[in-house]
PDB file of C-alpha atoms in Angstrom:
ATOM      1  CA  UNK A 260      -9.360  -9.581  -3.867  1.00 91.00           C
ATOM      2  CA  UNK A 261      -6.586  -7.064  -5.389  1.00 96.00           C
ATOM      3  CA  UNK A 262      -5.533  -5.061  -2.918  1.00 98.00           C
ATOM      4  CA  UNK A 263      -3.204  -1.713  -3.384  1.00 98.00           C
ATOM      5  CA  UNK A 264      -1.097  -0.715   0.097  1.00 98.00           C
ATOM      6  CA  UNK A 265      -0.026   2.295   0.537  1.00 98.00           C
ATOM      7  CA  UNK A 266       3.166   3.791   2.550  1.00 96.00           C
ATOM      8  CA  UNK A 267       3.806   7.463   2.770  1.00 96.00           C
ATOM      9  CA  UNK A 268       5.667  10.229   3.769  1.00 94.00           C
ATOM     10  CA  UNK A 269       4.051  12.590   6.144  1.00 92.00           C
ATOM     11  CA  UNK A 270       4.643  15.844   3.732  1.00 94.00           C
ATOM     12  CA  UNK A 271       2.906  13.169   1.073  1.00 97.00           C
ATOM     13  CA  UNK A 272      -0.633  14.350  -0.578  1.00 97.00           C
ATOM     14  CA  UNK A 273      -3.502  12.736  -2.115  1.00 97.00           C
ATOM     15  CA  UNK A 274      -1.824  13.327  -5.504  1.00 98.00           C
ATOM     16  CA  UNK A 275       1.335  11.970  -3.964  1.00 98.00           C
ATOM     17  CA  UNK A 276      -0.888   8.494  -3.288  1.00 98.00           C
ATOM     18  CA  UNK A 277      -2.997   8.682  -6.746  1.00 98.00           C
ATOM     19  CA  UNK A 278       0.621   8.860  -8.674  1.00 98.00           C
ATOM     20  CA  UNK A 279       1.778   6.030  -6.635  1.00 98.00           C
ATOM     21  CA  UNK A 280      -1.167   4.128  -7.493  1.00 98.00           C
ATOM     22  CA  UNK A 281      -1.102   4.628 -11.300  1.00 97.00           C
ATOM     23  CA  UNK A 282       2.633   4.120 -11.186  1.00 96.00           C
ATOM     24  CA  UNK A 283       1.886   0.607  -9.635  1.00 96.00           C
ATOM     25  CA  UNK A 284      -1.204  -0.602 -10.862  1.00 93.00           C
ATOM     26  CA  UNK A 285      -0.495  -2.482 -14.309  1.00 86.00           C
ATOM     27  CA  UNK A 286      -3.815  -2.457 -15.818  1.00 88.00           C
ATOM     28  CA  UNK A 287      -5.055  -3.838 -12.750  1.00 86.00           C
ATOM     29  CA  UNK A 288      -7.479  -1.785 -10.432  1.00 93.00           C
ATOM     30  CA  UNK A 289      -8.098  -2.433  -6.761  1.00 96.00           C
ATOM     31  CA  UNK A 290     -11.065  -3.485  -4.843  1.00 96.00           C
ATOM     32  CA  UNK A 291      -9.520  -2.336  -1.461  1.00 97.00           C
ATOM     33  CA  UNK A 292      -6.923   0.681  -0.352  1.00 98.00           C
ATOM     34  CA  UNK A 293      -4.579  -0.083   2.589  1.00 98.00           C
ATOM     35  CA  UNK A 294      -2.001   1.195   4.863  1.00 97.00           C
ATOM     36  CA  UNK A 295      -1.139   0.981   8.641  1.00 96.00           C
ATOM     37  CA  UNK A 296      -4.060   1.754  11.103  1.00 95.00           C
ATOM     38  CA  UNK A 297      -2.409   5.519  11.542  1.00 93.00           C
ATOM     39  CA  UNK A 298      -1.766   7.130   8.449  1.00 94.00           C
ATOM     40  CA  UNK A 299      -5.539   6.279   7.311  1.00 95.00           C
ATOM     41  CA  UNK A 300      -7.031   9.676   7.425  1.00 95.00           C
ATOM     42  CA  UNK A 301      -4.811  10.875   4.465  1.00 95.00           C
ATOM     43  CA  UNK A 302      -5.624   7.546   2.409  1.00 97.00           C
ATOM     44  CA  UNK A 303      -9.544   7.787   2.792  1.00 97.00           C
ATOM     45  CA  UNK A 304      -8.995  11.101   1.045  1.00 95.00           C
ATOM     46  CA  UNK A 305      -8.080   8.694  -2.271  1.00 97.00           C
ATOM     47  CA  UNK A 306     -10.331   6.068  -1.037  1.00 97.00           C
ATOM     48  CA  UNK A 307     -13.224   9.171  -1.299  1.00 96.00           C
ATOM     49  CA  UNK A 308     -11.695  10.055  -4.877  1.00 95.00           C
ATOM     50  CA  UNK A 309     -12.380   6.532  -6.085  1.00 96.00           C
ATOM     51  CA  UNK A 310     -14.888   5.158  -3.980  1.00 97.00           C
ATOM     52  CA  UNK A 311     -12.727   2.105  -2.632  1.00 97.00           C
ATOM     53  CA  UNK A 312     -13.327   1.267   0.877  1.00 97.00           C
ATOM     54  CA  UNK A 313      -9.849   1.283   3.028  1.00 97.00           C
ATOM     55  CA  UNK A 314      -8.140  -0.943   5.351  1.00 97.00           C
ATOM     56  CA  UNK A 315      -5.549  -0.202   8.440  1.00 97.00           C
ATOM     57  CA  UNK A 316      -3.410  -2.564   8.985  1.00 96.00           C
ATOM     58  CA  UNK A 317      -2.353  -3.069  12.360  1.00 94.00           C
ATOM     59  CA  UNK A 318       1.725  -3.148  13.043  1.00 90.00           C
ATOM     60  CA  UNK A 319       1.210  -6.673  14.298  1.00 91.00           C
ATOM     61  CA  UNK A 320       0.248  -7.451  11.094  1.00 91.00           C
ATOM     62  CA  UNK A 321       2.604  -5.531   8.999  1.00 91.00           C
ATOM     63  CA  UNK A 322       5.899  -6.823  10.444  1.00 91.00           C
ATOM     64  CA  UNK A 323       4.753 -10.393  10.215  1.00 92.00           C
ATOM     65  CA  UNK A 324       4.796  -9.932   6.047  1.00 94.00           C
ATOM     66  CA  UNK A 325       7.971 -10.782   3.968  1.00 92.00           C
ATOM     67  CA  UNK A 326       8.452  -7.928   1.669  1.00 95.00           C
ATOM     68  CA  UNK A 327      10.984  -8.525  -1.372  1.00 94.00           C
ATOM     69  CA  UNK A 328      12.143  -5.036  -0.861  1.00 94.00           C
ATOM     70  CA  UNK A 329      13.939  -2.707   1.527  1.00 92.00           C
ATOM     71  CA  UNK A 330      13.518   0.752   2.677  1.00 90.00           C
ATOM     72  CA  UNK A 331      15.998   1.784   5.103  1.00 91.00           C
ATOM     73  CA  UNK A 332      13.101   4.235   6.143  1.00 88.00           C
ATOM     74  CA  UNK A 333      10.338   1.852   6.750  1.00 90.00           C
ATOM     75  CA  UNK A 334      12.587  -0.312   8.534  1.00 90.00           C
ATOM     76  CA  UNK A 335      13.791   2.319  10.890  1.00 89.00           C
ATOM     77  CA  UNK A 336       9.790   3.208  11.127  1.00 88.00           C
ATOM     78  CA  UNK A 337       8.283   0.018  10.913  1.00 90.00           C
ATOM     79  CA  UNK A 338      10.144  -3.074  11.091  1.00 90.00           C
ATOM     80  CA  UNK A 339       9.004  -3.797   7.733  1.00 93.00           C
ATOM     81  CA  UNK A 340      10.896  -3.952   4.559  1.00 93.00           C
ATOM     82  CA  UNK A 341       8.256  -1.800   2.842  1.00 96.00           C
ATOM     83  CA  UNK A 342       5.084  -0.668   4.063  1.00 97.00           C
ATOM     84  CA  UNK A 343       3.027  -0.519   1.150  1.00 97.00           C
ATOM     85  CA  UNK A 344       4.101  -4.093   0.031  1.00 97.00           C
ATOM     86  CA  UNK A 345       3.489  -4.895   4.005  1.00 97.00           C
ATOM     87  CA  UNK A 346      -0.076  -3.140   3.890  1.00 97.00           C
ATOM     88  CA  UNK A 347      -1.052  -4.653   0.594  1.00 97.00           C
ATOM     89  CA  UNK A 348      -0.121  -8.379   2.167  1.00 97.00           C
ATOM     90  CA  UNK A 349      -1.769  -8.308   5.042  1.00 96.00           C
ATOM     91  CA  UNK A 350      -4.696  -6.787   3.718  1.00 97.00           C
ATOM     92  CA  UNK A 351      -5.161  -9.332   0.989  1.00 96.00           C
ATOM     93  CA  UNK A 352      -5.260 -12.177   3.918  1.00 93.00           C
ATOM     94  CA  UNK A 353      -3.395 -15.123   4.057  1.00 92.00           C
ATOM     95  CA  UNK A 354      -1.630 -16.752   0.991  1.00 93.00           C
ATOM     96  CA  UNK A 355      -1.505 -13.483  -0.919  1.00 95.00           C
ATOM     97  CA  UNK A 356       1.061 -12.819  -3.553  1.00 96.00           C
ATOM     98  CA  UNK A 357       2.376  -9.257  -4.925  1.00 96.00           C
ATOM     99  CA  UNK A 358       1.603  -8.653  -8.106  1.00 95.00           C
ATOM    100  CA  UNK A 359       3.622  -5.160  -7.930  1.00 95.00           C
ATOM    101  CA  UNK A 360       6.001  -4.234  -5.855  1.00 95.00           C
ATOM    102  CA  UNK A 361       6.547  -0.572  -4.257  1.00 96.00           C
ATOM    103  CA  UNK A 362       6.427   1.884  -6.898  1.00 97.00           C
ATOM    104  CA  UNK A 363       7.290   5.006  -5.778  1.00 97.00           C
ATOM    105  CA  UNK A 364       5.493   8.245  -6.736  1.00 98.00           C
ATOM    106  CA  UNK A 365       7.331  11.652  -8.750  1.00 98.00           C
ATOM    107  CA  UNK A 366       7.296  13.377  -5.570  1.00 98.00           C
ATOM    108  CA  UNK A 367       9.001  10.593  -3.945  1.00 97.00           C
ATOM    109  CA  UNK A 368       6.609  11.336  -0.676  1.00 97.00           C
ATOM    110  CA  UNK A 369       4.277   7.916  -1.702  1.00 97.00           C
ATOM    111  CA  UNK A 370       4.937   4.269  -2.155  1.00 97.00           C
ATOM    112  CA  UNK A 371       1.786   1.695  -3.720  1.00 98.00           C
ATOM    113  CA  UNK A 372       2.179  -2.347  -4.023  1.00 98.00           C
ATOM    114  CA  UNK A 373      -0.703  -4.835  -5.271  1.00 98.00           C
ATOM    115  CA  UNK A 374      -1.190  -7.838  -4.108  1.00 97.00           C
ATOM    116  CA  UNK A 375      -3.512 -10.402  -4.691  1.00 96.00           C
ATOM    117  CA  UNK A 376      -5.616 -12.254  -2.641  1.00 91.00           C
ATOM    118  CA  UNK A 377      -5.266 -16.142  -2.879  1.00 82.00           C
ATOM    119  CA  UNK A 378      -9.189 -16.582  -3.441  1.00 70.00           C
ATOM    120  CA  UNK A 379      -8.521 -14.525  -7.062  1.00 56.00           C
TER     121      UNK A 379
END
């Protein structure tokens, strides 16, 4: 299962997440949206846009991922080198590999990862 997690600013839109997502997705397109369990509401606005169901991602879950990069943000927020790499991880289950790492959007208010599940 591809997976694309999402981390975000709270001034970030739905265009903010859509621009992170093309930005990110290299020619791949994902079955399944993610992001931690409380920023959902703004990500099932994309989800609605392109009828992908979405995942929250518990912070138990998201600091337990190894994320090749760092925000000093999402550290300070999170414990987590980057949430959308984090979100995209743990969504895709165990054994799952990015295929993207964060990509951030024009706005700079968005970030989007892949990853890929290891029963692809």
């Amino acid at each position: 299962m591809i997976v694309a997690g999402f981390g975000f600013r709270s001034g970030a839109t739905v265009d903010s997440l859509a621009d992170a997502y093309k930005r990110a997705r290299l020619g791949q397109d994902a079955v399944v949206l993610a992001t931690v369990e409380d920023k959902l509401p703004l990500l099932q606005g994309l989800a609605g846009r392109m009828q992908r169901p979405v995942i929250g991602v518990s912070d138990r879950f998201m600091i337990m991922q190894d994320t090749p990069t760092r925000s000093e943000a999402a550290l300070s927020a999170r414990g987590v080198g980057s949430v959308a790499e984090a979100a995209a991880l743990a969504a895709a289950g165990p054994g799952a590999r990015l295929v993207s790492t964060r990509v951030i959007s024009e706005d700079g208010q968005a970030t989007c990862a892949f990853a890929i599940g290891e029963d692809e």
